[in-house]
Tab-separated table of C-alpha atoms and ligand atoms in Angstrom:
chain	number	residue	atom	x	y	z
Q	1	MET	CA	119.263	173.931	49.460
Q	2	ASN	CA	117.970	171.111	47.274
Q	3	LEU	CA	121.785	170.548	46.773
Q	4	VAL	CA	121.865	167.862	43.971
Q	5	GLU	CA	125.149	168.908	43.645
Q	6	PRO	CA	127.652	166.455	42.428
Q	7	ALA	CA	130.782	168.009	43.336
Q	8	LEU	CA	129.962	167.993	46.919
Q	9	GLN	CA	131.085	164.876	48.757
Q	10	THR	CA	128.502	161.710	49.262
Q	11	ALA	CA	128.649	162.822	52.777
Q	12	THR	CA	127.538	166.485	52.571
Q	13	ARG	CA	124.914	166.076	50.177
Q	14	LEU	CA	123.549	163.667	52.608
Q	15	THR	CA	123.399	166.024	54.684
Q	16	HIS	CA	122.187	168.346	53.407
Q	17	ALA	CA	119.827	167.595	50.101
Q	18	GLY	CA	116.637	168.541	50.585
Q	19	ARG	CA	116.863	171.043	52.943
Q	20	LYS	CA	116.192	174.809	52.820
Q	21	GLY	CA	119.732	175.575	54.532
Q	22	LYS	CA	121.687	178.087	55.553
Q	23	VAL	CA	119.455	181.489	53.797
Q	24	HIS	CA	115.919	180.117	55.010
Q	25	PRO	CA	115.497	180.904	58.814
Q	26	GLY	CA	113.420	178.410	60.355
Q	27	PRO	CA	113.559	174.927	61.828
Q	28	VAL	CA	117.107	172.413	60.616
Q	29	ASN	CA	113.931	169.925	59.276
Q	30	PRO	CA	111.280	170.116	56.981
Q	31	PRO	CA	107.891	169.492	58.108
Q	32	ILE	CA	106.339	166.721	59.027
Q	33	VAL	CA	103.102	166.661	56.666
Q	34	ARG	CA	99.916	165.180	57.530
Q	35	ALA	CA	97.619	165.155	54.460
Q	36	SER	CA	95.001	164.456	52.445
Q	37	THR	CA	93.270	167.453	50.689
Q	38	MET	CA	94.804	170.756	50.801
Q	39	LEU	CA	93.219	173.950	49.558
Q	40	PHE	CA	93.328	176.822	47.363
Q	41	PRO	CA	92.550	180.421	48.567
Q	42	ASP	CA	90.571	181.217	45.386
Q	43	VAL	CA	89.937	179.505	41.341
Q	44	ALA	CA	92.793	180.846	40.085
Q	45	ALA	CA	94.904	179.185	42.503
Q	46	LEU	CA	93.551	175.654	42.232
Q	47	ASN	CA	93.754	176.481	38.735
Q	48	ASN	CA	97.530	177.236	39.007
Q	49	ALA	CA	98.313	174.591	40.470
Q	50	CYS	CA	96.645	171.892	38.384
Q	51	GLY	CA	99.483	169.939	36.753
Q	52	THR	CA	101.884	170.318	39.399
Q	53	ARG	CA	102.755	167.836	42.145
Q	54	ARG	CA	100.904	170.049	45.138
Q	55	VAL	CA	97.414	169.838	44.759
Q	56	TYR	CA	96.432	166.463	46.142
Q	57	GLY	CA	97.878	164.372	49.357
Q	58	ARG	CA	98.762	161.915	46.932
Q	59	HIS	CA	101.049	163.416	45.115
Q	60	GLY	CA	103.082	163.849	48.278
Q	61	ASN	CA	103.660	167.100	50.638
Q	62	GLU	CA	106.703	168.554	52.178
Q	63	THR	CA	108.014	165.924	53.532
Q	64	THR	CA	107.659	163.429	51.014
Q	65	HIS	CA	109.558	165.950	47.925
Q	66	ALA	CA	111.918	166.474	50.087
Q	67	LEU	CA	112.675	162.649	50.656
Q	68	GLU	CA	112.563	162.236	47.429
Q	69	GLN	CA	115.286	165.260	46.385
Q	70	ALA	CA	117.803	164.100	48.955
Q	71	LEU	CA	117.400	160.410	47.541
Q	72	CYS	CA	118.231	161.978	44.197
Q	73	SER	CA	121.082	163.676	45.188
Q	74	ALA	CA	122.415	160.843	47.252
Q	75	GLU	CA	122.352	159.103	44.064
Q	76	ASN	CA	122.537	161.262	40.986
Q	77	ALA	CA	119.325	159.944	39.766
Q	78	ALA	CA	117.011	162.119	37.973
Q	79	GLY	CA	113.951	161.559	38.942
Q	80	CYS	CA	112.454	159.601	42.500
Q	81	MET	CA	109.385	157.466	43.732
Q	82	LEU	CA	108.442	156.371	47.021
Q	83	THR	CA	106.100	153.283	47.619
Q	84	PRO	CA	104.943	151.395	50.842
Q	85	SER	CA	107.354	148.737	50.498
Q	86	GLY	CA	110.497	147.610	48.523
Q	87	LEU	CA	108.602	144.853	46.583
Q	88	SER	CA	106.160	147.396	46.049
Q	89	ALA	CA	108.750	149.582	44.471
Q	90	ILE	CA	110.106	146.386	42.535
Q	91	THR	CA	106.436	145.740	41.267
Q	92	THR	CA	105.605	148.931	40.025
Q	93	THR	CA	108.542	149.957	37.847
Q	94	LEU	CA	108.206	145.984	35.541
Q	95	LEU	CA	104.779	146.990	35.051
Q	96	ALA	CA	106.300	150.085	33.871
Q	97	LEU	CA	107.731	148.723	31.477
Q	98	LEU	CA	106.883	145.797	30.710
Q	99	GLN	CA	103.921	144.354	28.113
Q	100	PRO	CA	102.001	141.666	26.805
Q	101	GLY	CA	104.167	139.776	24.923
Q	102	ASP	CA	107.891	141.162	26.225
Q	103	HIS	CA	110.594	139.017	27.814
Q	104	LEU	CA	111.856	139.952	31.283
Q	105	LEU	CA	115.885	138.491	31.783
Q	106	MET	CA	115.658	138.012	35.600
Q	107	VAL	CA	118.332	137.168	37.142
Q	108	ASP	CA	118.099	133.685	38.848
Q	109	THR	CA	119.916	135.380	42.354
Q	110	THR	CA	117.035	137.548	42.907
Q	111	TYR	CA	114.734	138.468	46.074
Q	112	ASP	CA	112.445	135.846	46.273
Q	113	PRO	CA	109.357	137.981	45.896
Q	114	THR	CA	110.029	139.456	42.909
Q	115	ARG	CA	110.937	135.457	41.677
Q	116	LEU	CA	107.159	135.031	42.983
Q	117	PHE	CA	106.270	138.107	40.878
Q	118	CYS	CA	107.155	137.338	37.388
Q	119	ASP	CA	105.888	133.992	37.824
Q	120	GLY	CA	102.440	135.388	38.902
Q	121	LEU	CA	100.984	138.730	37.784
Q	122	LEU	CA	103.297	138.772	35.157
Q	123	LYS	CA	102.884	136.243	33.572
Q	124	GLN	CA	99.348	136.580	33.992
Q	125	ILE	CA	99.520	139.552	31.714
Q	126	GLY	CA	101.382	138.401	29.144
Q	127	VAL	CA	105.319	138.591	30.518
Q	128	THR	CA	107.719	135.918	29.493
Q	129	THR	CA	110.893	135.620	31.923
Q	130	THR	CA	114.108	133.460	31.654
Q	131	TYR	CA	116.118	133.380	34.478
Q	132	TYR	CA	119.834	133.705	33.985
Q	133	ASP	CA	122.774	132.957	35.897
Q	134	PRO	CA	124.169	135.460	37.684
Q	135	LEU	CA	127.865	135.593	36.560
Q	136	ILE	CA	126.805	135.680	32.875
Q	137	GLY	CA	128.444	138.742	32.241
Q	138	ARG	CA	128.224	139.509	28.217
Q	139	GLY	CA	126.994	135.827	27.623
Q	140	ILE	CA	123.326	137.317	28.455
Q	141	ALA	CA	123.840	138.361	24.631
Q	142	ALA	CA	122.655	134.712	24.081
Q	143	LEU	CA	119.693	134.663	25.846
Q	144	MET	CA	118.433	138.333	24.536
Q	145	GLN	CA	115.440	138.229	22.440
Q	146	LYS	CA	114.016	140.857	19.754
Q	147	ASN	CA	111.037	141.061	22.215
Q	148	THR	CA	113.797	141.470	25.268
Q	149	ARG	CA	112.981	144.934	27.416
Q	150	VAL	CA	114.106	144.970	30.409
Q	151	VAL	CA	117.188	143.359	32.683
Q	152	PHE	CA	116.891	142.453	35.948
Q	153	VAL	CA	119.941	142.453	37.812
Q	154	GLU	CA	120.499	142.446	41.969
Q	155	SER	CA	123.970	142.384	42.361
Q	156	PRO	CA	125.162	140.644	45.145
Q	157	GLY	CA	122.384	137.993	44.561
Q	158	SER	CA	120.212	137.362	47.596
Q	159	LEU	CA	121.276	134.579	49.651
Q	160	THR	CA	124.524	133.893	48.005
Q	161	PHE	CA	125.935	137.303	47.217
Q	162	GLU	CA	127.441	137.106	43.874
Q	163	ILE	CA	128.877	140.043	42.227
Q	164	GLN	CA	127.390	140.178	38.609
Q	165	ASP	CA	129.836	142.510	35.233
Q	166	ILE	CA	126.957	145.017	35.510
Q	167	PRO	CA	128.496	146.876	32.913
Q	168	ALA	CA	128.743	143.766	30.390
Q	169	ILE	CA	124.824	143.215	31.102
Q	170	ALA	CA	124.017	147.111	30.488
Q	171	ALA	CA	126.261	147.134	27.332
Q	172	VAL	CA	124.563	143.614	26.192
Q	173	ALA	CA	120.899	145.091	27.575
Q	174	HIS	CA	121.107	148.523	25.287
Q	175	ALA	CA	122.591	147.329	22.044
Q	176	GLY	CA	119.437	145.000	22.259
Q	177	GLY	CA	117.168	147.987	22.696
Q	178	ALA	CA	116.470	146.696	26.573
Q	179	VAL	CA	116.203	148.849	30.028
Q	180	VAL	CA	118.583	147.833	32.811
Q	181	VAL	CA	116.579	147.235	36.926
Q	182	SER	CA	118.311	146.937	39.109
Q	183	ASP	CA	117.443	145.572	43.217
Q	184	SER	CA	120.212	148.360	44.698
Q	185	THR	CA	119.130	147.479	48.183
Q	186	TRP	CA	122.537	145.655	49.284
Q	187	ALA	CA	124.284	148.404	47.282
Q	188	THR	CA	122.388	151.744	49.258
Q	189	PRO	CA	122.316	154.843	46.942
Q	190	ILE	CA	125.741	155.568	48.249
Q	191	GLY	CA	127.582	152.430	47.680
Q	192	TRP	CA	128.128	152.793	43.485
Q	193	ASP	CA	127.790	155.117	41.253
Q	194	SER	CA	124.448	152.798	39.583
Q	195	PHE	CA	124.158	155.469	36.541
Q	196	ASP	CA	127.174	155.577	35.317
Q	197	LEU	CA	127.626	151.504	35.961
Q	198	GLY	CA	125.411	151.797	33.011
Q	199	ILE	CA	121.553	151.018	35.304
Q	200	ASP	CA	118.160	152.424	33.646
Q	201	VAL	CA	116.397	152.188	37.314
Q	202	SER	CA	117.855	151.321	40.820
Q	203	ILE	CA	115.592	150.359	43.319
Q	204	HIS	CA	115.816	150.411	46.512
Q	205	ALA	CA	114.237	148.724	50.158
Q	206	ALA	CA	114.617	152.153	52.130
Q	207	THR	CA	112.786	149.518	54.699
Q	208	LYS	CA	116.388	148.444	55.029
Q	209	TYR	CA	119.264	150.757	54.932
Q	210	ILE	CA	117.575	153.927	54.164
Q	211	VAL	CA	115.337	154.018	56.790
Q	212	GLY	CA	118.141	152.014	59.084
Q	213	HIS	CA	116.337	151.274	62.370
Q	214	SER	CA	113.997	148.352	61.415
Q	215	ASP	CA	110.733	150.965	62.683
Q	216	ALA	CA	109.337	151.330	58.652
Q	217	LEU	CA	108.390	149.629	55.465
Q	218	MET	CA	108.897	152.042	52.355
Q	219	GLY	CA	110.273	151.683	48.819
Q	220	VAL	CA	112.764	153.849	46.600
Q	221	ILE	CA	112.419	154.003	42.682
Q	222	LEU	CA	115.294	156.349	40.985
Q	223	THR	CA	115.088	156.525	37.395
Q	224	ASN	CA	117.440	158.438	34.638
Q	225	GLU	CA	115.863	161.280	32.495
Q	226	ALA	CA	114.697	159.250	30.204
Q	227	LEU	CA	112.926	157.412	31.679
Q	228	HIS	CA	110.835	158.758	34.588
Q	229	GLU	CA	107.634	160.050	33.150
Q	230	ARG	CA	107.187	156.912	31.870
Q	231	VAL	CA	107.526	154.801	35.042
Q	232	ARG	CA	105.717	157.753	36.986
Q	233	ASN	CA	102.275	157.654	34.723
Q	234	THR	CA	102.572	153.703	35.914
Q	235	TYR	CA	102.579	154.715	39.582
Q	236	ARG	CA	100.539	157.214	39.354
Q	237	GLN	CA	97.683	154.801	37.663
Q	238	LEU	CA	97.996	152.191	40.381
Q	239	GLY	CA	97.573	155.182	42.752
Q	240	ILE	CA	100.947	154.397	44.737
Q	241	THR	CA	102.064	156.955	47.876
Q	242	ILE	CA	103.340	157.304	51.669
Q	243	GLY	CA	102.618	159.728	54.599
Q	244	GLY	CA	104.500	162.476	55.756
Q	245	ASP	CA	105.117	160.238	59.051
Q	246	ASP	CA	107.437	157.293	56.901
Q	247	ALA	CA	109.104	160.058	54.782
Q	248	ALA	CA	110.582	161.765	57.776
Q	249	LEU	CA	111.965	158.344	59.362
Q	250	ALA	CA	113.480	157.541	56.112
Q	251	LEU	CA	114.699	161.308	55.627
Q	252	ARG	CA	116.359	161.059	59.306
Q	253	GLY	CA	117.816	157.492	58.660
Q	254	LEU	CA	119.109	158.993	55.129
Q	255	ARG	CA	121.342	161.815	57.306
Q	256	THR	CA	123.289	158.827	59.101
Q	257	LEU	CA	123.580	156.601	56.252
Q	258	ALA	CA	127.360	157.752	55.282
Q	259	ALA	CA	128.303	157.189	59.162
Q	260	ARG	CA	126.265	154.182	59.537
Q	261	LEU	CA	127.658	151.824	56.639
Q	262	ALA	CA	130.862	152.892	57.899
Q	263	VAL	CA	130.866	151.622	60.772
Q	264	HIS	CA	128.580	147.776	59.094
Q	265	ARG	CA	131.479	148.000	57.234
Q	266	ASP	CA	133.945	147.757	59.547
Q	267	SER	CA	132.235	145.348	61.723
Q	268	ALA	CA	131.369	143.063	58.898
Q	269	GLN	CA	134.673	142.706	57.369
Q	270	VAL	CA	136.139	141.966	61.467
Q	271	VAL	CA	133.374	139.303	61.758
Q	272	ALA	CA	133.789	138.322	58.002
Q	273	ARG	CA	137.261	137.295	59.019
Q	274	TRP	CA	136.760	135.622	62.306
Q	275	LEU	CA	133.830	133.248	60.166
Q	276	GLN	CA	136.377	131.834	57.812
Q	277	GLN	CA	139.185	130.978	60.767
Q	278	GLN	CA	136.441	128.725	62.011
Q	279	PRO	CA	136.861	125.142	61.465
Q	280	GLU	CA	133.074	124.473	60.250
Q	281	VAL	CA	132.616	127.508	58.034
Q	282	ALA	CA	133.539	126.186	53.993
Q	283	GLU	CA	133.464	129.878	52.537
Q	284	VAL	CA	132.756	133.895	53.965
Q	285	LEU	CA	130.478	135.455	51.743
Q	286	TYR	CA	131.419	139.483	51.620
Q	287	PRO	CA	132.703	140.239	48.247
Q	288	PRO	CA	133.960	143.338	50.522
Q	289	LEU	CA	136.698	141.074	51.970
Q	290	GLU	CA	139.724	140.271	49.905
Q	291	GLY	CA	139.530	136.589	48.529
Q	292	CYS	CA	136.494	136.392	49.153
Q	293	ALA	CA	134.307	135.565	45.522
Q	294	GLY	CA	133.589	138.424	43.675
Q	295	HIS	CA	135.946	140.949	45.472
Q	296	GLU	CA	137.742	141.846	42.292
Q	297	LEU	CA	134.656	143.512	40.337
Q	298	TRP	CA	133.219	144.435	43.890
Q	299	LYS	CA	136.528	146.586	43.892
Q	300	ARG	CA	135.673	147.549	40.308
Q	301	ASP	CA	132.135	148.188	40.630
Q	302	PHE	CA	131.704	149.528	44.181
Q	303	LYS	CA	132.471	152.305	46.285
Q	304	PRO	CA	135.610	150.902	49.066
Q	305	GLU	CA	133.958	153.270	52.094
Q	306	TYR	CA	130.112	152.324	52.195
Q	307	ALA	CA	130.141	148.182	52.103
Q	308	CYS	CA	127.190	147.130	54.227
Q	309	GLY	CA	127.050	145.084	56.887
Q	310	LEU	CA	125.093	141.981	54.680
Q	311	MET	CA	126.904	138.315	54.465
Q	312	GLY	CA	126.202	134.842	53.833
Q	313	ALA	CA	128.498	131.923	55.302
Q	314	VAL	CA	128.870	128.222	54.057
Q	315	PHE	CA	128.940	125.344	56.401
Q	316	ARG	CA	130.700	121.807	55.424
Q	317	ALA	CA	129.048	118.938	54.690
Q	318	ASP	CA	129.521	117.280	57.770
Q	319	ILE	CA	127.752	120.353	59.450
Q	320	THR	CA	123.989	119.427	59.880
Q	321	GLU	CA	121.287	122.250	60.385
Q	322	GLN	CA	120.351	121.266	63.785
Q	323	GLN	CA	123.842	121.683	64.523
Q	324	VAL	CA	123.282	125.416	62.779
Q	325	ALA	CA	119.459	125.716	64.768
Q	326	ALA	CA	122.286	125.737	68.259
Q	327	LEU	CA	124.533	128.109	66.680
Q	328	ILE	CA	121.692	130.622	66.160
Q	329	ASP	CA	119.440	129.745	69.202
Q	330	ARG	CA	122.419	130.651	71.485
Q	331	THR	CA	123.260	133.328	70.748
Q	332	ARG	CA	121.652	136.717	72.532
Q	333	LEU	CA	122.971	139.773	69.917
Q	334	PHE	CA	121.591	137.878	66.778
Q	335	GLY	CA	118.112	138.560	66.571
Q	336	ILE	CA	116.442	135.842	64.029
Q	337	GLY	CA	114.103	137.619	62.424
Q	338	PHE	CA	113.840	138.731	58.293
Q	339	SER	CA	114.566	142.543	57.113
Q	340	TRP	CA	118.224	143.723	57.624
Q	341	GLY	CA	119.898	147.099	57.677
Q	342	GLY	CA	118.752	148.533	60.393
Q	343	TYR	CA	121.618	149.004	63.683
Q	344	GLU	CA	121.076	146.051	64.798
Q	345	SER	CA	122.710	142.795	64.246
Q	346	LEU	CA	120.382	140.006	62.386
Q	347	ILE	CA	121.005	135.639	62.184
Q	348	LEU	CA	119.192	133.465	59.617
Q	349	PRO	CA	119.803	130.302	58.572
Q	350	THR	CA	119.357	130.304	54.490
Q	351	LYS	CA	118.845	127.712	51.830
Q	352	PRO	CA	118.702	129.137	48.647
Q	353	SER	CA	118.531	125.728	46.621
Q	354	ALA	CA	114.457	126.396	47.057
Q	355	TYR	CA	114.454	129.431	45.307
Q	356	ARG	CA	116.589	128.567	41.855
Q	357	SER	CA	116.430	127.693	38.121
Q	358	VAL	CA	119.918	128.120	37.164
Q	359	ASN	CA	122.587	126.215	39.244
Q	360	ALA	CA	120.327	124.950	42.150
Q	361	GLY	CA	122.209	122.411	43.308
Q	362	GLN	CA	125.011	124.244	43.762
Q	363	TRP	CA	124.328	125.028	47.968
Q	364	GLN	CA	123.642	121.899	49.635
Q	365	THR	CA	124.603	122.778	52.430
Q	366	PRO	CA	123.441	124.175	55.632
Q	367	MET	CA	124.113	128.496	55.288
Q	368	LEU	CA	123.807	131.348	57.611
Q	369	ARG	CA	122.911	134.897	56.462
Q	370	LEU	CA	124.736	137.398	58.989
Q	371	HIS	CA	123.515	141.198	59.470
Q	372	VAL	CA	126.708	142.643	61.310
Q	373	GLY	CA	125.165	145.964	63.415
Q	374	LEU	CA	126.071	148.533	65.082
Q	375	GLU	CA	127.465	146.819	68.516
Q	376	ALA	CA	130.845	146.440	69.065
Q	377	THR	CA	132.414	143.808	67.212
Q	378	GLU	CA	133.847	142.228	70.632
Q	379	ASP	CA	130.807	141.032	71.798
Q	380	LEU	CA	129.413	140.595	68.428
Q	381	LEU	CA	132.426	137.810	68.419
Q	382	ALA	CA	131.777	136.737	71.604
Q	383	ASP	CA	128.132	136.005	70.699
Q	384	LEU	CA	129.073	134.180	67.623
Q	385	ALA	CA	131.487	131.831	69.891
Q	386	GLN	CA	129.226	131.050	72.135
Q	387	GLY	CA	126.934	129.868	69.459
Q	388	PHE	CA	129.663	127.884	67.816
Q	389	ASP	CA	130.191	126.073	70.858
Q	390	ALA	CA	126.398	125.132	71.035
Q	391	LEU	CA	127.305	124.220	67.551
Q	392	ARG	CA	130.265	121.734	68.358
Q	393	LYS	CA	127.857	120.251	71.359
Q	394	THR	CA	125.682	118.783	69.319
Q	395	SER	CA	126.142	115.729	67.274
Q	396	GLU	CA	123.514	114.158	68.006
Q	397	PRO	CA	121.454	113.242	64.549
Q	398	GLN	CA	117.508	114.400	65.418
Q	399	PRO	CA	115.098	114.626	62.253
Q	400	ALA	CA	115.185	117.252	59.847
Q	401	ARG	CA	113.171	120.408	60.148
Q	402	ASN	CA	111.954	122.005	57.766
Q	403	TYR	CA	113.554	126.088	56.382
Q	404	LEU	CA	111.344	128.801	56.961
Q	405	LYS	CA	110.478	129.270	53.330
Q	406	ALA	CA	110.282	133.036	53.265
Q	407	VAL	CA	113.661	135.082	53.110
Q	408	VAL	CA	113.911	138.414	53.266
I	1	PLP	C1	113.518	143.294	51.728
I	1	PLP	C2	114.334	143.687	50.099
I	1	PLP	C3	112.784	143.331	49.474
I	1	PLP	C4	112.037	144.378	49.493
I	1	PLP	O1	111.495	145.094	50.446
I	1	PLP	P1	110.189	145.366	51.569
I	1	PLP	O2	109.909	146.825	51.695
I	1	PLP	O3	110.085	144.358	52.711
I	1	PLP	O4	108.674	144.796	50.933
I	1	PLP	C5	113.431	144.138	48.176
I	1	PLP	N1	115.036	143.377	47.851
I	1	PLP	C6	115.859	143.117	48.426
I	1	PLP	C7	116.944	142.727	48.366
I	1	PLP	C8	115.228	143.335	49.681
I	1	PLP	O5	116.319	142.820	50.832
């Protein structure tokens, strides 16, 4: 059916896009193609295919093309490229849009490996980066330079969940001749109308909610019409591609994305409210919950039906890292691990100040990041209650431990 029909509701498009549909008899799903070489019956057919994306396995195949179509439909994008990880989607896009001598405005709360790329390879090729406060809004005008080509947003911010005023930032960026690139992993392709908000390139770690089952890594670059060829040109030169098996896993995940997010959202609301009631918790960082920081902007720019299950919790200043470790160690249903967006719940200690250059002093007390999965909330709350019990019983001061450095 190849549906890119905005008239249909999101859940309907997720179910039908990238499939042949009713008029073509055969299996419901596109075949899973494993291919490097594509064969042609004769030279005329070979010549006809040249210039299309059907000539060689690296250009994609029936499975990856179906996934691209479905993702374009999900987020109303003009073009889609698939990469082997979320991080490679980010780095490919930045390499496509920035040249030596250019300036990048990067949100300070970006996913840490994005920061490492800016301070590493981008710096090495002569691109300068300025980190800005996620809450800067239209104040970003003061940081725009003549050579600012990209303003990068990530909303909510990694670990601290600030919601950015993207329309205000995009207006300034566009007026100054820059484009807006977004790490939209938290929103997913269906959590907001990214291109209407002023985003030009919307990137996802499909590893998270799109694949949705913790069994594959993938990145997605969704572009508007104006930038598609430019990003694809770099993507092609870098030789980036993915295989049909992973594409099939992502397509399968995408079909149930709306249904899963509705459950993640409901359960996350319950867990967030419960956490707010624990005396040791100073603040819960979950913008979809009324009263939480960023809620008003979240309500304005995001779709209420599809919030995800990732949140943060800030402890009181007198709670120690050892106590938080005891809480985490005691839970049985919350896995300790990086990544998120699968069906299962996860928990991690976090230390955002280690990755910040603006307002780093703001986050000094122990923090948690929780991914609320699809388990029954009664069980999750009982598990967390056990964890808080362990926290309360741990009061002996112990030597400080280092938090894990990498944060996903
Ligand atoms: C996980 C993540 C990435 C990177 O995705 P990978 O597939 O692990 O490379 C990028 N941005 C955000 C916000 C993420 O959570």
